[in-house]
mmCIF file with all atom_site columns, C-alpha atoms in Angstrom:
data_model
loop_
_atom_site.group_PDB
_atom_site.id
_atom_site.type_symbol
_atom_site.label_atom_id
_atom_site.label_alt_id
_atom_site.label_comp_id
_atom_site.label_asym_id
_atom_site.label_entity_id
_atom_site.label_seq_id
_atom_site.pdbx_PDB_ins_code
_atom_site.Cartn_x
_atom_site.Cartn_y
_atom_site.Cartn_z
_atom_site.occupancy
_atom_site.B_iso_or_equiv
_atom_site.pdbx_formal_charge
_atom_site.auth_seq_id
_atom_site.auth_comp_id
_atom_site.auth_asym_id
_atom_site.auth_atom_id
_atom_site.pdbx_PDB_model_num
ATOM 1  C CA . LEU A 1 1  ? 46.760 167.362 129.442 1.00 0.00 ? 1  LEU A CA 1
ATOM 2  C CA . ASN A 1 2  ? 47.539 163.815 128.381 1.00 0.00 ? 2  ASN A CA 1
ATOM 3  C CA . VAL A 1 3  ? 49.068 162.236 131.452 1.00 0.00 ? 3  VAL A CA 1
ATOM 4  C CA . PRO A 1 4  ? 48.897 158.602 132.613 1.00 0.00 ? 4  PRO A CA 1
ATOM 5  C CA . LYS A 1 5  ? 45.910 157.401 134.664 1.00 0.00 ? 5  LYS A CA 1
ATOM 6  C CA . LEU A 1 6  ? 44.151 160.794 135.020 1.00 0.00 ? 6  LEU A CA 1
ATOM 7  C CA . SER A 1 7  ? 43.569 163.510 132.467 1.00 0.00 ? 7  SER A CA 1
ATOM 8  C CA . GLY A 1 8  ? 45.251 166.849 133.031 1.00 0.00 ? 8  GLY A CA 1
ATOM 9  C CA . PHE A 1 9  ? 41.794 168.308 133.555 1.00 0.00 ? 9  PHE A CA 1
ATOM 10 C CA . GLU A 1 10 ? 41.131 165.854 136.383 1.00 0.00 ? 10 GLU A CA 1
ATOM 11 C CA . VAL A 1 11 ? 44.444 166.797 137.975 1.00 0.00 ? 11 VAL A CA 1
ATOM 12 C CA . LEU A 1 12 ? 43.607 170.508 137.661 1.00 0.00 ? 12 LEU A CA 1
ATOM 13 C CA . ARG A 1 13 ? 40.116 169.936 139.099 1.00 0.00 ? 13 ARG A CA 1
ATOM 14 C CA . HIS A 1 14 ? 41.677 168.106 142.056 1.00 0.00 ? 14 HIS A CA 1
ATOM 15 C CA . LEU A 1 15 ? 44.220 170.899 142.635 1.00 0.00 ? 15 LEU A CA 1
ATOM 16 C CA . ARG A 1 16 ? 41.523 173.556 142.590 1.00 0.00 ? 16 ARG A CA 1
ATOM 17 C CA . SER A 1 17 ? 39.320 171.694 145.065 1.00 0.00 ? 17 SER A CA 1
ATOM 18 C CA . GLY A 1 18 ? 41.968 171.108 147.729 1.00 0.00 ? 18 GLY A CA 1
ATOM 19 C CA . GLN A 1 19 ? 44.755 172.812 149.609 1.00 0.00 ? 19 GLN A CA 1
ATOM 20 C CA . CYS A 1 20 ? 46.505 173.770 146.366 1.00 0.00 ? 20 CYS A CA 1
ATOM 21 C CA . ARG A 1 21 ? 43.662 175.922 145.062 1.00 0.00 ? 21 ARG A CA 1
ATOM 22 C CA . GLY A 1 22 ? 45.860 179.041 145.188 1.00 0.00 ? 22 GLY A CA 1
ATOM 23 C CA . THR A 1 23 ? 48.833 177.457 143.427 1.00 0.00 ? 23 THR A CA 1
ATOM 24 C CA . PRO A 1 24 ? 49.327 178.925 139.956 1.00 0.00 ? 24 PRO A CA 1
ATOM 25 C CA . VAL A 1 25 ? 48.940 176.339 137.197 1.00 0.00 ? 25 VAL A CA 1
ATOM 26 C CA . ILE A 1 26 ? 50.204 176.762 133.643 1.00 0.00 ? 26 ILE A CA 1
ATOM 27 C CA . ILE A 1 27 ? 49.120 174.171 131.104 1.00 0.00 ? 27 ILE A CA 1
ATOM 28 C CA . VAL A 1 28 ? 51.843 173.300 128.584 1.00 0.00 ? 28 VAL A CA 1
ATOM 29 C CA . THR A 1 29 ? 50.406 170.975 125.962 1.00 0.00 ? 29 THR A CA 1
ATOM 30 C CA . SER A 1 30 ? 50.606 169.861 122.369 1.00 0.00 ? 30 SER A CA 1
ATOM 31 C CA . SER A 1 31 ? 46.840 170.378 122.035 1.00 0.00 ? 31 SER A CA 1
ATOM 32 C CA . VAL A 1 32 ? 45.668 173.104 119.662 1.00 0.00 ? 32 VAL A CA 1
ATOM 33 C CA . SER A 1 33 ? 42.027 172.615 120.657 1.00 0.00 ? 33 SER A CA 1
ATOM 34 C CA . GLU A 1 34 ? 40.216 175.807 121.623 1.00 0.00 ? 34 GLU A CA 1
ATOM 35 C CA . GLY A 1 35 ? 37.927 173.622 123.756 1.00 0.00 ? 35 GLY A CA 1
ATOM 36 C CA . ASP A 1 36 ? 40.934 172.458 125.784 1.00 0.00 ? 36 ASP A CA 1
ATOM 37 C CA . ARG A 1 37 ? 42.039 176.064 126.285 1.00 0.00 ? 37 ARG A CA 1
ATOM 38 C CA . VAL A 1 38 ? 38.570 177.105 127.450 1.00 0.00 ? 38 VAL A CA 1
ATOM 39 C CA . ALA A 1 39 ? 38.266 174.082 129.767 1.00 0.00 ? 39 ALA A CA 1
ATOM 40 C CA . ALA A 1 40 ? 41.655 174.848 131.339 1.00 0.00 ? 40 ALA A CA 1
ATOM 41 C CA . GLN A 1 41 ? 40.687 178.483 131.946 1.00 0.00 ? 41 GLN A CA 1
ATOM 42 C CA . THR A 1 42 ? 37.291 177.452 133.325 1.00 0.00 ? 42 THR A CA 1
ATOM 43 C CA . LEU A 1 43 ? 39.007 175.098 135.781 1.00 0.00 ? 43 LEU A CA 1
ATOM 44 C CA . GLY A 1 44 ? 41.297 177.886 136.962 1.00 0.00 ? 44 GLY A CA 1
ATOM 45 C CA . ALA A 1 45 ? 44.543 177.527 135.022 1.00 0.00 ? 45 ALA A CA 1
ATOM 46 C CA . GLU A 1 46 ? 46.506 180.793 135.047 1.00 0.00 ? 46 GLU A CA 1
ATOM 47 C CA . GLY A 1 47 ? 47.952 180.137 131.609 1.00 0.00 ? 47 GLY A CA 1
ATOM 48 C CA . TYR A 1 48 ? 47.755 177.828 128.634 1.00 0.00 ? 48 TYR A CA 1
ATOM 49 C CA . PHE A 1 49 ? 50.672 177.433 126.288 1.00 0.00 ? 49 PHE A CA 1
ATOM 50 C CA . GLN A 1 50 ? 51.089 175.185 123.272 1.00 0.00 ? 50 GLN A CA 1
ATOM 51 C CA . LYS A 1 51 ? 54.384 173.273 123.382 1.00 0.00 ? 51 LYS A CA 1
ATOM 52 C CA . PRO A 1 52 ? 56.910 175.229 121.364 1.00 0.00 ? 52 PRO A CA 1
ATOM 53 C CA . ASN A 1 53 ? 58.908 173.883 118.448 1.00 0.00 ? 53 ASN A CA 1
ATOM 54 C CA . ASP A 1 54 ? 61.914 176.182 118.654 1.00 0.00 ? 54 ASP A CA 1
ATOM 55 C CA . LEU A 1 55 ? 64.125 177.981 121.150 1.00 0.00 ? 55 LEU A CA 1
ATOM 56 C CA . GLU A 1 56 ? 62.532 181.399 120.609 1.00 0.00 ? 56 GLU A CA 1
ATOM 57 C CA . ALA A 1 57 ? 59.107 180.005 121.451 1.00 0.00 ? 57 ALA A CA 1
ATOM 58 C CA . TYR A 1 58 ? 60.499 178.314 124.589 1.00 0.00 ? 58 TYR A CA 1
ATOM 59 C CA . MET A 1 59 ? 61.906 181.680 125.656 1.00 0.00 ? 59 MET A CA 1
ATOM 60 C CA . GLU A 1 60 ? 58.414 183.152 125.314 1.00 0.00 ? 60 GLU A CA 1
ATOM 61 C CA . LEU A 1 61 ? 57.129 180.356 127.548 1.00 0.00 ? 61 LEU A CA 1
ATOM 62 C CA . ALA A 1 62 ? 59.722 181.389 130.143 1.00 0.00 ? 62 ALA A CA 1
ATOM 63 C CA . HIS A 1 63 ? 58.365 184.961 130.032 1.00 0.00 ? 63 HIS A CA 1
ATOM 64 C CA . VAL A 1 64 ? 54.793 183.712 130.508 1.00 0.00 ? 64 VAL A CA 1
ATOM 65 C CA . ILE A 1 65 ? 55.844 181.639 133.532 1.00 0.00 ? 65 ILE A CA 1
ATOM 66 C CA . LYS A 1 66 ? 57.783 184.544 135.077 1.00 0.00 ? 66 LYS A CA 1
ATOM 67 C CA . ARG A 1 67 ? 54.822 186.904 134.599 1.00 0.00 ? 67 ARG A CA 1
ATOM 68 C CA . ILE A 1 68 ? 52.326 184.498 136.172 1.00 0.00 ? 68 ILE A CA 1
ATOM 69 C CA . LEU A 1 69 ? 54.571 183.543 139.078 1.00 0.00 ? 69 LEU A CA 1
ATOM 70 C CA . GLY A 1 70 ? 55.449 187.199 139.640 1.00 0.00 ? 70 GLY A CA 1
ATOM 71 C CA . LYS A 1 71 ? 51.762 188.008 140.202 1.00 0.00 ? 71 LYS A CA 1
ATOM 72 C CA . HIS A 1 72 ? 51.513 185.343 142.922 1.00 0.00 ? 72 HIS A CA 1
ATOM 73 C CA . PHE A 1 73 ? 54.841 185.591 144.731 1.00 0.00 ? 73 PHE A CA 1
ATOM 74 C CA . ARG A 1 74 ? 55.605 189.270 145.285 1.00 0.00 ? 74 ARG A CA 1
#
């Protein structure tokens, strides 16, 4: 969500308003804010995942990505 020049929300808003509106987006962030999670869902993110601290948590992130991509690319 914290990227140079534009916020991640602005990038997501731009994606959803253009040719990429059907592209699945998963937010991976260090933010623990429930408001950020709600905003991402409202703007059309398919998933929201807090950046993991250990390998097991990163493996869970991989499962989330596979599940979301599997719904869109069957």
